[in-house]
mmCIF file of C-alpha atoms and ligand atoms in Angstrom:
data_model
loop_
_atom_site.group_PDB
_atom_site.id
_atom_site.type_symbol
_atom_site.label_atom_id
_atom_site.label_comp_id
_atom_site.label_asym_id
_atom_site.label_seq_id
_atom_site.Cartn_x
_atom_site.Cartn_y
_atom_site.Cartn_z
ATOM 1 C CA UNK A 16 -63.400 53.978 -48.253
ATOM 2 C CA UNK A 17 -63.079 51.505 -51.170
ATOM 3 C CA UNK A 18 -65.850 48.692 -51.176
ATOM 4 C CA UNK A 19 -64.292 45.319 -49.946
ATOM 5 C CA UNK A 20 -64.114 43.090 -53.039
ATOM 6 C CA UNK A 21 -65.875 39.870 -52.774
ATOM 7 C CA UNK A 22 -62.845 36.777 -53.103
ATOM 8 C CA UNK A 23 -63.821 33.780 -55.598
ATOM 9 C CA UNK A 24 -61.472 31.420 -54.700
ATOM 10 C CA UNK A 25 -61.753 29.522 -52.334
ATOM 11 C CA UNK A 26 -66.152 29.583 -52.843
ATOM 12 C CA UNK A 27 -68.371 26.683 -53.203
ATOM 13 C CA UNK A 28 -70.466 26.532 -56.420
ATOM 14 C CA UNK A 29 -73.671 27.937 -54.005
ATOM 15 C CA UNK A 30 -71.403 30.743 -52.486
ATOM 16 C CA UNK A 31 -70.845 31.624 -56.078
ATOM 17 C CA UNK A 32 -74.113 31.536 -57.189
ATOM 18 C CA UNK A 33 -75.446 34.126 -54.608
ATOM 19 C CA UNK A 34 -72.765 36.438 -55.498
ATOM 20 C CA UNK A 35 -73.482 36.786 -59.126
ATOM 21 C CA UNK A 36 -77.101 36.613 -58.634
ATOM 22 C CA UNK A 37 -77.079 39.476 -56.473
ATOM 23 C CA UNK A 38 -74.565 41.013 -58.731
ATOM 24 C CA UNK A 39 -77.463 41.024 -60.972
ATOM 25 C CA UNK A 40 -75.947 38.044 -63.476
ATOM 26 C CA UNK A 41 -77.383 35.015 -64.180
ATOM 27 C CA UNK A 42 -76.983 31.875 -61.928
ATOM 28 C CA UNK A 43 -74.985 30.018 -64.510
ATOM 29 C CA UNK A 44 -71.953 32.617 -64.647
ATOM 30 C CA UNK A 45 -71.246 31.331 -61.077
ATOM 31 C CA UNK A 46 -70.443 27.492 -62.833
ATOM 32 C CA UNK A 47 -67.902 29.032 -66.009
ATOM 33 C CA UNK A 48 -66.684 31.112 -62.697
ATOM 34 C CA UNK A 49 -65.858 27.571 -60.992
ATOM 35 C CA UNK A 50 -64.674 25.957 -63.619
ATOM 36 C CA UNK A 51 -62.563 28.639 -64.372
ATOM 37 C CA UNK A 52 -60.972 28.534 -61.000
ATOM 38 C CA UNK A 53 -60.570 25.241 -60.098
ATOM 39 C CA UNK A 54 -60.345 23.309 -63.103
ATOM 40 C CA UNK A 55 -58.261 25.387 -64.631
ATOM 41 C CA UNK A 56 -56.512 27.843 -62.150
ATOM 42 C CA UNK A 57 -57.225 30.815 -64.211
ATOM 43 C CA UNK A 58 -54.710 33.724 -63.295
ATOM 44 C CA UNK A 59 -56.754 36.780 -63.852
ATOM 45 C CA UNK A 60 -60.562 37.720 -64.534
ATOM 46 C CA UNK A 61 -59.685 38.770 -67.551
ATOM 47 C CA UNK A 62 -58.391 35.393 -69.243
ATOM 48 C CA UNK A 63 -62.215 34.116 -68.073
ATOM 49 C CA UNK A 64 -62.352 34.085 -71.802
ATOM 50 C CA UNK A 65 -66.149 32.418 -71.996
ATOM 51 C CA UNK A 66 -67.956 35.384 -70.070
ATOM 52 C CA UNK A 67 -68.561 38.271 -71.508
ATOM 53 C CA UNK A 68 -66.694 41.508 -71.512
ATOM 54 C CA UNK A 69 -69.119 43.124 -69.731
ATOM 55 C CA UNK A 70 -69.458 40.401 -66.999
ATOM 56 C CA UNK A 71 -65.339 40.430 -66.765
ATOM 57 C CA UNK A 72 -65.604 44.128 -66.465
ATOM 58 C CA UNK A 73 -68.258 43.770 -63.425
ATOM 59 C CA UNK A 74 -66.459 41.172 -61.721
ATOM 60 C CA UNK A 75 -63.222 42.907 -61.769
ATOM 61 C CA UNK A 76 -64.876 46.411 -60.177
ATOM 62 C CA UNK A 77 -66.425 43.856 -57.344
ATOM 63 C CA UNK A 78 -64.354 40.818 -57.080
ATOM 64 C CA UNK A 79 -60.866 39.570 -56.852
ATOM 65 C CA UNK A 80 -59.749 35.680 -57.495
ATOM 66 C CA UNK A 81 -57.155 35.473 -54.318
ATOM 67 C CA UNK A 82 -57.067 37.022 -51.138
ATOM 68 C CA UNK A 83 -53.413 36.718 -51.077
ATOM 69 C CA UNK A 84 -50.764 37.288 -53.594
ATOM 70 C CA UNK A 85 -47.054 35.567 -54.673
ATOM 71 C CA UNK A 86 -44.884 38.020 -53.345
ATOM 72 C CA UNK A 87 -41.500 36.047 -53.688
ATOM 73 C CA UNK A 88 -40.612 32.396 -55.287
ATOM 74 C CA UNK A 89 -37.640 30.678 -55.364
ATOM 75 C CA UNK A 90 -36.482 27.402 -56.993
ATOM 76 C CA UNK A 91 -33.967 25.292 -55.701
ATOM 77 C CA UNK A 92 -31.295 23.357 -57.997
ATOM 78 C CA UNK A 93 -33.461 19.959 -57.315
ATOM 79 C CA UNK A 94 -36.714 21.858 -58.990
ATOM 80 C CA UNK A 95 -38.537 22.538 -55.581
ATOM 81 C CA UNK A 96 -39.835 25.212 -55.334
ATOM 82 C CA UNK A 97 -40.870 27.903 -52.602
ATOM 83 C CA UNK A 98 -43.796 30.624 -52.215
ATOM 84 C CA UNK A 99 -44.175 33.757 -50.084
ATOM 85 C CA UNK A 100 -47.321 35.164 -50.360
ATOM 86 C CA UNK A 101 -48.521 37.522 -48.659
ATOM 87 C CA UNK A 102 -51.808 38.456 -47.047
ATOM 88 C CA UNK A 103 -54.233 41.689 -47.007
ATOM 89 C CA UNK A 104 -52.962 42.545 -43.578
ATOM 90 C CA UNK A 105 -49.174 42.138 -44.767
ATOM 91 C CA UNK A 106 -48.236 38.873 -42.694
ATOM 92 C CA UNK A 107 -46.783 36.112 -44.871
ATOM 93 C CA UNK A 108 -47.474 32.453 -45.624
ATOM 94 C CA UNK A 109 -45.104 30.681 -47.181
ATOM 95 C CA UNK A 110 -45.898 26.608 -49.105
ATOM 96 C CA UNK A 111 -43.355 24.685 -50.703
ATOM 97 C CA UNK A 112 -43.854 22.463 -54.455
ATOM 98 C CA UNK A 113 -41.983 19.231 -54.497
ATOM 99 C CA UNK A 114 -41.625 16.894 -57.699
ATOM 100 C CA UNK A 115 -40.412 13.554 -57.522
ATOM 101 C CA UNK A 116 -38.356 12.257 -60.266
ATOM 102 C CA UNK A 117 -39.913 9.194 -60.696
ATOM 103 C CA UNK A 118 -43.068 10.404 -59.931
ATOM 104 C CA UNK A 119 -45.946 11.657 -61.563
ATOM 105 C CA UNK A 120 -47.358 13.336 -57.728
ATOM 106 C CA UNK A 121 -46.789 17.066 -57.367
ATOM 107 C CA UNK A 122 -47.200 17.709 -53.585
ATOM 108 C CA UNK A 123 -47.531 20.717 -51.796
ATOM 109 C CA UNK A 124 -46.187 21.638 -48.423
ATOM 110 C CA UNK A 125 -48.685 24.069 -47.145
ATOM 111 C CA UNK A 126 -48.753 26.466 -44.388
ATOM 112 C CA UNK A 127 -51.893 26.918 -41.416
ATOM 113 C CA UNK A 128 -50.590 29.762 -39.157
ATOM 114 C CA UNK A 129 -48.586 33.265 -39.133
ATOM 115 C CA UNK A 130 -45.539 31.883 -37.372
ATOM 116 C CA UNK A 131 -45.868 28.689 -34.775
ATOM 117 C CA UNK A 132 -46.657 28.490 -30.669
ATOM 118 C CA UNK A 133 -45.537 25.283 -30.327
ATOM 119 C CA UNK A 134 -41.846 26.316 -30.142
ATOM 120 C CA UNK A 135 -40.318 23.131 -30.641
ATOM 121 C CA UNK A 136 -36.559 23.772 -30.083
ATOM 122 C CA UNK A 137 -35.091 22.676 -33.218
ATOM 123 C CA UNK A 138 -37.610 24.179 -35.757
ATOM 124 C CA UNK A 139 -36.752 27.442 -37.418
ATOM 125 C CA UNK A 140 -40.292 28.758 -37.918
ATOM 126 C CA UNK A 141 -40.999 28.103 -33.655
ATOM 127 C CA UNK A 142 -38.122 30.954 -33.870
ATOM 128 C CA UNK A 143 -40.431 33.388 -35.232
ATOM 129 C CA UNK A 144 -43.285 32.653 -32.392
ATOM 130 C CA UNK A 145 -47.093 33.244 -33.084
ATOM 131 C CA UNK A 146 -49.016 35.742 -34.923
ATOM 132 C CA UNK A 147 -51.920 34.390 -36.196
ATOM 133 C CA UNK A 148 -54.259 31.411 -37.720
ATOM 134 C CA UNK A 149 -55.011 31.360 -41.432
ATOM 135 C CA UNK A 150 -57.851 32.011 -42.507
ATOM 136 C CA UNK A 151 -59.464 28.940 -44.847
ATOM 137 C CA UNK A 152 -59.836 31.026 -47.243
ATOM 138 C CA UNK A 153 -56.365 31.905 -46.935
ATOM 139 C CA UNK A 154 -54.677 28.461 -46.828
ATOM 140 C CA UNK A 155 -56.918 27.420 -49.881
ATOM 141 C CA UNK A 156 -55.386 30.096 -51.552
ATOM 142 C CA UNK A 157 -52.173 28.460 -51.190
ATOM 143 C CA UNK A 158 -52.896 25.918 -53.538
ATOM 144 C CA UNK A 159 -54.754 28.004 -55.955
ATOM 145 C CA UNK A 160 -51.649 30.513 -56.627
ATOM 146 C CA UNK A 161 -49.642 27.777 -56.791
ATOM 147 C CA UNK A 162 -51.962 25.823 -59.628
ATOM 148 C CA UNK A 163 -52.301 28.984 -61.186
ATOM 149 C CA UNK A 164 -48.661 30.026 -61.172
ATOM 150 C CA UNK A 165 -47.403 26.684 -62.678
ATOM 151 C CA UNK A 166 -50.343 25.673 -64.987
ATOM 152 C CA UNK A 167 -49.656 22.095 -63.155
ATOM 153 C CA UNK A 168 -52.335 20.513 -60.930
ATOM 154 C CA UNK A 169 -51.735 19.471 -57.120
ATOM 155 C CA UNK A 170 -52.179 16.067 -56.376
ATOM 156 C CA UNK A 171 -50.958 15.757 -52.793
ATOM 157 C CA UNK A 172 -51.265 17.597 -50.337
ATOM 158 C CA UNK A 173 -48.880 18.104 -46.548
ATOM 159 C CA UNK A 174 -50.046 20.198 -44.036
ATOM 160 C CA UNK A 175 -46.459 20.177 -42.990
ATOM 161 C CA UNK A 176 -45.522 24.291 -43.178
ATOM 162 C CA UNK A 177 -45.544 27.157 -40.861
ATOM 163 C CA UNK A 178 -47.998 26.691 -37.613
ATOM 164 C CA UNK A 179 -49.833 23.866 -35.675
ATOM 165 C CA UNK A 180 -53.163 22.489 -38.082
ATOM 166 C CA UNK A 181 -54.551 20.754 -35.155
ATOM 167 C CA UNK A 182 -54.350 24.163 -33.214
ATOM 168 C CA UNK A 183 -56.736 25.794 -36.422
ATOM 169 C CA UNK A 184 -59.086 22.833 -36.380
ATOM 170 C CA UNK A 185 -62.023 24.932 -37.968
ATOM 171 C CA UNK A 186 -60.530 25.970 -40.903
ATOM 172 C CA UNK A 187 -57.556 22.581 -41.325
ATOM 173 C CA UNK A 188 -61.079 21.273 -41.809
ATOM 174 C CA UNK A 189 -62.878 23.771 -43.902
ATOM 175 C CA UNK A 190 -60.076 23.495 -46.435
ATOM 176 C CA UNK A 191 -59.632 20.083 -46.800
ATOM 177 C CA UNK A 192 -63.122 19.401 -47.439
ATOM 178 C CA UNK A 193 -62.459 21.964 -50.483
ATOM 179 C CA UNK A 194 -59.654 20.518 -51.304
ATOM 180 C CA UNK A 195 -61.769 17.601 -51.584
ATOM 181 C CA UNK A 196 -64.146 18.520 -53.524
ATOM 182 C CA UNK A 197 -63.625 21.453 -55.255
ATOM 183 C CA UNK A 198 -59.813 20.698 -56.182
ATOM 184 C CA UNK A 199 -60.735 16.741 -56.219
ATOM 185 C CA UNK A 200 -57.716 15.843 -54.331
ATOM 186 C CA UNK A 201 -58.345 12.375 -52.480
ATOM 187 C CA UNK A 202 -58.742 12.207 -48.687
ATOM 188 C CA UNK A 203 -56.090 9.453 -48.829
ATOM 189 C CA UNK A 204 -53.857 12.215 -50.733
ATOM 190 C CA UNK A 205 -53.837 14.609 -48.037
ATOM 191 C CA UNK A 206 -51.926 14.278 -44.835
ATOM 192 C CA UNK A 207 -52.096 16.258 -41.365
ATOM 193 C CA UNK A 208 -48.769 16.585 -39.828
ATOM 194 C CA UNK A 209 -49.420 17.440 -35.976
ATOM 195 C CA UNK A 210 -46.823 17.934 -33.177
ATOM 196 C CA UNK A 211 -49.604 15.914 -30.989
ATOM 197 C CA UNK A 212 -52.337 17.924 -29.280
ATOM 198 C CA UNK A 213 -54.451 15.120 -27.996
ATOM 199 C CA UNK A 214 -57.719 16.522 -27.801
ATOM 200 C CA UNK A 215 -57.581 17.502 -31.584
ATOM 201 C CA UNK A 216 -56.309 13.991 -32.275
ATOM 202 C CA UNK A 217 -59.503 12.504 -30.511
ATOM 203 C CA UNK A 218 -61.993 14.906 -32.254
ATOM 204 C CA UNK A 219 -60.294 14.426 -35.569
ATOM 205 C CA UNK A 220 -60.802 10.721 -34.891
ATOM 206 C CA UNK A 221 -64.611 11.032 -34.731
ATOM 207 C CA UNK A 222 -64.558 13.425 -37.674
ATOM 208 C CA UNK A 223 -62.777 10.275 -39.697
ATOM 209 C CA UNK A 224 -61.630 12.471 -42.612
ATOM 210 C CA UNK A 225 -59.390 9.645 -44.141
ATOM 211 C CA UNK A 226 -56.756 11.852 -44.668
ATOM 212 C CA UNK A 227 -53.161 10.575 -43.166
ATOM 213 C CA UNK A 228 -52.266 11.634 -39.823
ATOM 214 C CA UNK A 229 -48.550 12.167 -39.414
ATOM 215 C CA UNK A 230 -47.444 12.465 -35.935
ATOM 216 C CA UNK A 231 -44.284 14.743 -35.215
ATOM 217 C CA UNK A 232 -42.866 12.162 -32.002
ATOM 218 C CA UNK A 233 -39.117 12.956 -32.795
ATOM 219 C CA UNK A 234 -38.115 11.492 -29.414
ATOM 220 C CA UNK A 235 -38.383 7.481 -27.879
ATOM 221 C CA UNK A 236 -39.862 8.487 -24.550
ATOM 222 C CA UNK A 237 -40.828 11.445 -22.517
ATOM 223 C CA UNK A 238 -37.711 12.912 -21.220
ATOM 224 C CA UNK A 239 -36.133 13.259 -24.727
ATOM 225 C CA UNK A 240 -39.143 14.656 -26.115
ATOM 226 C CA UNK A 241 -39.419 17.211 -23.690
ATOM 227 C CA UNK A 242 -36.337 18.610 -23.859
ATOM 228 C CA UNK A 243 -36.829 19.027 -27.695
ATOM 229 C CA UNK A 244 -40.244 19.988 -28.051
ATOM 230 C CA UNK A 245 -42.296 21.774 -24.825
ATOM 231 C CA UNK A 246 -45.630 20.515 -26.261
ATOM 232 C CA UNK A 247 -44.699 17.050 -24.341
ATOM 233 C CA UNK A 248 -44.714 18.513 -20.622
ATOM 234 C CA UNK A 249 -48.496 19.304 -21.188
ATOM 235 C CA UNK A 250 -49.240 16.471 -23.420
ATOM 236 C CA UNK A 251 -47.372 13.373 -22.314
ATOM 237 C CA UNK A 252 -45.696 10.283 -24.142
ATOM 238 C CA UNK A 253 -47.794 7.736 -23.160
ATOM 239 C CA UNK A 254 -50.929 9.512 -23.298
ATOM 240 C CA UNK A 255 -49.788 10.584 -26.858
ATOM 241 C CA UNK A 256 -49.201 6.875 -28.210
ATOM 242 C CA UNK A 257 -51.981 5.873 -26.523
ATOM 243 C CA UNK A 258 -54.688 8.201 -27.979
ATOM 244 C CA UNK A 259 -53.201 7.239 -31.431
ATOM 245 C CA UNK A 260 -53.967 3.684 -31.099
ATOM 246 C CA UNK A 261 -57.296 5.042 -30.482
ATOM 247 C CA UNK A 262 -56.954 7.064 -33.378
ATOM 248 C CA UNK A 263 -56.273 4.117 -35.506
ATOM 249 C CA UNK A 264 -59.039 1.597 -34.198
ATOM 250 C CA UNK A 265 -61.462 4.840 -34.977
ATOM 251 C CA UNK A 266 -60.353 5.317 -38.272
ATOM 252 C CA UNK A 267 -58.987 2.035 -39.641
ATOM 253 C CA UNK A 268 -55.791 3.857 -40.681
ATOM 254 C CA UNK A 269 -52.190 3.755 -40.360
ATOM 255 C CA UNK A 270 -50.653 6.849 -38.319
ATOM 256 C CA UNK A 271 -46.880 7.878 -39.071
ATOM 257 C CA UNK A 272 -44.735 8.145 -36.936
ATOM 258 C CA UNK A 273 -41.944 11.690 -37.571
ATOM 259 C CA UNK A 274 -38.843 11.436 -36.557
ATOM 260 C CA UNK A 275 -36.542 13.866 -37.070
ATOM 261 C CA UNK A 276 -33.187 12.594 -36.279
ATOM 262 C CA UNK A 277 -30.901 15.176 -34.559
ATOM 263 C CA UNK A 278 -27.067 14.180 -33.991
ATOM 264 C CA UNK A 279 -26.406 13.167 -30.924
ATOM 265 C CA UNK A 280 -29.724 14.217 -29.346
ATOM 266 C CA UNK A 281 -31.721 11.031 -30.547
ATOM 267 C CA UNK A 282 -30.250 9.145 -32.778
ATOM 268 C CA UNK A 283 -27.935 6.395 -31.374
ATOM 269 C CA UNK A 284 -28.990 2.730 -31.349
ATOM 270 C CA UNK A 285 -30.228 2.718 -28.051
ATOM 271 C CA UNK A 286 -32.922 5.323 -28.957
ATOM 272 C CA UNK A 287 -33.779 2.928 -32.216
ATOM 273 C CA UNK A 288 -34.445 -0.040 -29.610
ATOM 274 C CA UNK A 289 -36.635 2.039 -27.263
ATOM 275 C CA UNK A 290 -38.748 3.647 -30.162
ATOM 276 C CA UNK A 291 -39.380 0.142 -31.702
ATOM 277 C CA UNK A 292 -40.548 -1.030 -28.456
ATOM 278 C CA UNK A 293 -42.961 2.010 -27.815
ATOM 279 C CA UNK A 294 -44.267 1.988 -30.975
ATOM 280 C CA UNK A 295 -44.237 -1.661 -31.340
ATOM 281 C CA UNK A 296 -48.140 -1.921 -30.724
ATOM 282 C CA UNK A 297 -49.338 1.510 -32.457
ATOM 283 C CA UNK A 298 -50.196 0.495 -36.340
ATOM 284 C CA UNK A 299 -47.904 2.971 -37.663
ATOM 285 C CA UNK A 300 -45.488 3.679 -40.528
ATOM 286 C CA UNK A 301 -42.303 5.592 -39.640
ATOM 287 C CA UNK A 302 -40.465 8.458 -41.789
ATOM 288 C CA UNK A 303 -37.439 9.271 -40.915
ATOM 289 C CA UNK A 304 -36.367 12.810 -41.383
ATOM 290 C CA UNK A 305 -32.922 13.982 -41.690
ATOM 291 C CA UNK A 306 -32.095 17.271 -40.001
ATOM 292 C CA UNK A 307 -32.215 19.840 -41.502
ATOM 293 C CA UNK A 308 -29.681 22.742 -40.617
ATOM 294 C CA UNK A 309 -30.772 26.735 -40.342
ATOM 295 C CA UNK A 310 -29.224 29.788 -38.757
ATOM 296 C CA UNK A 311 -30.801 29.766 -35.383
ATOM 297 C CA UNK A 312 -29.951 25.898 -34.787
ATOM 298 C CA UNK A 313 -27.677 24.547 -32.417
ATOM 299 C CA UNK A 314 -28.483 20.727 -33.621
ATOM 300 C CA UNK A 315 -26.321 18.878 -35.889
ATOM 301 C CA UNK A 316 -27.102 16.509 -38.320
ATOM 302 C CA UNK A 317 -26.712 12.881 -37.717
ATOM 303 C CA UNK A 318 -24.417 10.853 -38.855
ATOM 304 C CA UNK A 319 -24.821 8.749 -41.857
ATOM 305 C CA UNK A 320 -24.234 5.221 -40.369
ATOM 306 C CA UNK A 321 -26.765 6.070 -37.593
ATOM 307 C CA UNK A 322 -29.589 6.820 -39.847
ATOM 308 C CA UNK A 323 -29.272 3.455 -41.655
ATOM 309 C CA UNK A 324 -28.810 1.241 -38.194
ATOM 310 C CA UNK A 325 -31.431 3.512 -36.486
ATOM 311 C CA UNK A 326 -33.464 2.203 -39.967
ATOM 312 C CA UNK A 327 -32.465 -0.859 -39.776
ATOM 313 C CA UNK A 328 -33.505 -1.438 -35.968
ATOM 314 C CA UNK A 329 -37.060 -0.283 -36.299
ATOM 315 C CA UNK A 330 -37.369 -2.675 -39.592
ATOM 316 C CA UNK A 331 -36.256 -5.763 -37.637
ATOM 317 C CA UNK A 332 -39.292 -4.592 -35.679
ATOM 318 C CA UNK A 333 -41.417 -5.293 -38.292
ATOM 319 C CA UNK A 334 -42.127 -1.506 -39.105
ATOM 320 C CA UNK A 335 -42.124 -0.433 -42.449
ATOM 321 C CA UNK A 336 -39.799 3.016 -43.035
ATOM 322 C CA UNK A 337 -39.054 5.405 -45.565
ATOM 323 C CA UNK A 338 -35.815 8.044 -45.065
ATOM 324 C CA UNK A 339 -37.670 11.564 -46.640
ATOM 325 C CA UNK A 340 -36.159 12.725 -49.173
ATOM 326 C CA UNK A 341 -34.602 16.283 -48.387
ATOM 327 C CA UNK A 342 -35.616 18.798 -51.145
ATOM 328 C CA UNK A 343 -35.270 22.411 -51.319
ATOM 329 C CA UNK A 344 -32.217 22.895 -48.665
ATOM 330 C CA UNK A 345 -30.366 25.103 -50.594
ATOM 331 C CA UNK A 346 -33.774 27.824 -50.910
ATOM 332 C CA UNK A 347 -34.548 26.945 -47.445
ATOM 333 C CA UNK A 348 -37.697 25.351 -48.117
ATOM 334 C CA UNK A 349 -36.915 21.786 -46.265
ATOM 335 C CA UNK A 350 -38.649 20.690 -43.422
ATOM 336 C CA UNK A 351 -38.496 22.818 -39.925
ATOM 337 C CA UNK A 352 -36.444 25.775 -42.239
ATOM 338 C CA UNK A 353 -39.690 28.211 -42.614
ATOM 339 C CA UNK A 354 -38.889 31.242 -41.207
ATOM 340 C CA UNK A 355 -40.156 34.037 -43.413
ATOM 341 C CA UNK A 356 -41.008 37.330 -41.591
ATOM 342 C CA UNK A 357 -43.977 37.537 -40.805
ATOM 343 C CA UNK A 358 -44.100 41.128 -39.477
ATOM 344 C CA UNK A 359 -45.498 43.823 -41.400
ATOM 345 C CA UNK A 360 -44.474 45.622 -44.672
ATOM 346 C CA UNK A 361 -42.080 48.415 -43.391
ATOM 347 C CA UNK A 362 -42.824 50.612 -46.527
HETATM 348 N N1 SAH B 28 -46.660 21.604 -36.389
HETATM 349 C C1 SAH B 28 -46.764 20.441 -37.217
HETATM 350 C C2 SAH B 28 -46.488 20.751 -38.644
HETATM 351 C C3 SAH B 28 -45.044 21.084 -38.948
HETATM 352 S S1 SAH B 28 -44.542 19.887 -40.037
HETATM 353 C C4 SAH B 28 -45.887 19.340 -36.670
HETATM 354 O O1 SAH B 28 -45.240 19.571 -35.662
HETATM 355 O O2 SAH B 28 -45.928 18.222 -37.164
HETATM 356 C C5 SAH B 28 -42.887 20.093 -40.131
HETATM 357 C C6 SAH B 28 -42.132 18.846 -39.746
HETATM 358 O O3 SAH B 28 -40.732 19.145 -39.843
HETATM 359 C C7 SAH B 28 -42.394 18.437 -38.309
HETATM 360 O O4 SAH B 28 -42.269 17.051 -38.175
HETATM 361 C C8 SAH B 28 -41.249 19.128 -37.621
HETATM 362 O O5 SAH B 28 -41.000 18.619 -36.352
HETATM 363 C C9 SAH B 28 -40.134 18.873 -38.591
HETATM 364 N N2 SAH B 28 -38.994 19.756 -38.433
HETATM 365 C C10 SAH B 28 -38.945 20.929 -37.793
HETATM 366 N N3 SAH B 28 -37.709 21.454 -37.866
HETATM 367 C C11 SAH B 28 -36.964 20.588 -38.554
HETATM 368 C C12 SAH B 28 -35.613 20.581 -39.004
HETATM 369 N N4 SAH B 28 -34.805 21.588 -38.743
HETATM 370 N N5 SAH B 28 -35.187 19.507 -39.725
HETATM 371 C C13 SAH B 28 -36.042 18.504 -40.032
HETATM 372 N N6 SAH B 28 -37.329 18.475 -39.673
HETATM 373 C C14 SAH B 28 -37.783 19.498 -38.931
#
């Protein structure tokens, strides 16, 4: 059987240095090996252009730079743009690459599971249920291809693809720290989107990572929710908004509040009143989320006078709220449309 080949990216400087030294190469390789990787997203061994032939050769017989590979990309008419990769085992991950007109940011939508458990009813990838966690390694990877694909650097960064972070603490964690420091993205640059499991909220409290929590509520009290999304029948409203507030005296920061605004389900002005008053003591910011259609959906969008009075309402509240932007729609790649196969090759 073939040797498995050691994976660079995605290693701290120390992790590198004990691979070349025991590849018999001296300890400063491992730093032109790091720099190569995440200052400048190198795309192959080869294009390591300050090592030495010799030293590309014997990497490339006992390494490889991603664990994963870009198996399908697709760019939508408003420049978004959409990976597939795919892992050793054959599942897929997929991350989406938004720019902003008017801004400088490059954000990427990444992706922490094979599929998602939570099964929220209006979410394409709950469709495809569960297969597995990502690896770190694996969701680190994410942004590498991506950096190395474009020549462009990432500067923010939304846990906001396929799969539940909060339910793949361990590793959410393991890769933002590297995010952190190896791909010097800021803390304040890198938000969690969660459909609420509390005890993951409290222990990311105590961890106080600085990075923005985004909570997926999508409903203005308990019976809505859980008719849209099942996670609420184990882990109620109240208790929800209530271990936020905790959340935010831990931390010192502002939670958002999702909402994704489904025609007819929770939308009218009624809901807008309720939500203001339930959120009315939680120090939150609240994004509004249009949404989106897909093939397995039996929600509508909402109408366009609703989402400006159901904006309006939670303003006169005093809360400050931002409509997202929808990018990608026409690839698929908007929010709650992820719904690559995940099953294996059939070749
Ligand atoms: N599991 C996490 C991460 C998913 S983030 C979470 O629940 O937050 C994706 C966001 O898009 C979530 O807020 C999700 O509820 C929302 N979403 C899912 N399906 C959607 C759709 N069809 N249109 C708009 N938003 C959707």
């Amino acid at each position: 059987m073939e040797k498995e080949k050691f994976v660079l990216a995605g290693k701290n400087l120390s992790e590198l240095e004990n691979f070349v030294l025991e590849s018999g190469l001296t300890k400063f390789r491992a730093k032109q090996i790091y720099n190569w990787i995440y200052l400048k997203s190198v795309k192959s061994i080869e294009d390591m252009t300050d090592l030495p032939v010799s030293t590309r050769d014997l990497l490339k017989e006992n390494a490889v730079l991603s664990p994963i590979f870009i198996k399908d990309k697709q760019i939508s008419s408003d420049g978004t743009m959409k990976y597939l990769f795919e892992n050793q085992d054959g599942t897929y991950a997929e991350a989406v690459l938004m720019r902003f007109d008017n801004r400088a940011n490059l954000t990427a939508c990444i992706s922490t599971q094979v599929g998602c458990p939570m099964g929220c009813d209006f979410c394409a990838t709950a469709k495809l249920g569960f297969v597995r966690n990502l690896t770190a390694e694996e969701i680190i990877n994410q942004i590498y291809l991506i950096q190395a694909d474009t020549g462009l650097k990432v500067t923010n960064i939304v846990y906001m693809g396929q799969g539940e972070p909060l339910l793949n603490f361990d590793n959410l964690i393991l890769s933002i720290n590297m995010f952190r420091e190896q791909f010097q993205i800021g803390a304040r640059r890198i938000t969690i989107s969660t459909c609420g499991i509390i005890p993951a909220v409290k222990k990311l409290a105590e961890l106080d990572c600085q990075s923005t929590l985004a909570i997926s509520l999508h409903a203005p009290n308990q019976i809505i929710r859980e008719t849209i999304m099942p996670v609420a029948k184990k882990y109620k409203y109240d208790a929800l908004l209530s271990e936020l507030k905790n959340y935010t005296q831990i931390t010192g920061r502002r939670v958002t509040v999702e909402y994704v605004l489904i025609g007819g389900i929770n939308d009218s002005v009624s809901n807008a009143e309720e939500l203001a008053r339930n959120i009315a003591k939680l120090k939150c910011n609240v994004n509004l989320i249009i949404y989106n259609n897909h093939e397995k959906s039996k929600y509508k969008k909402p109408a366009k006078d609703s989402v400006q009075k159901f904006k309006y309402i939670l303003e006169a509240s005093g809360k400050k709220v931002t409509i997202r932007l929808e990018r990608g729609a026409d690839i698929d790649a908007a929010c709650g449309q992820l719904s690559a196969k995940m099953q294996k090759k059939q070749t």
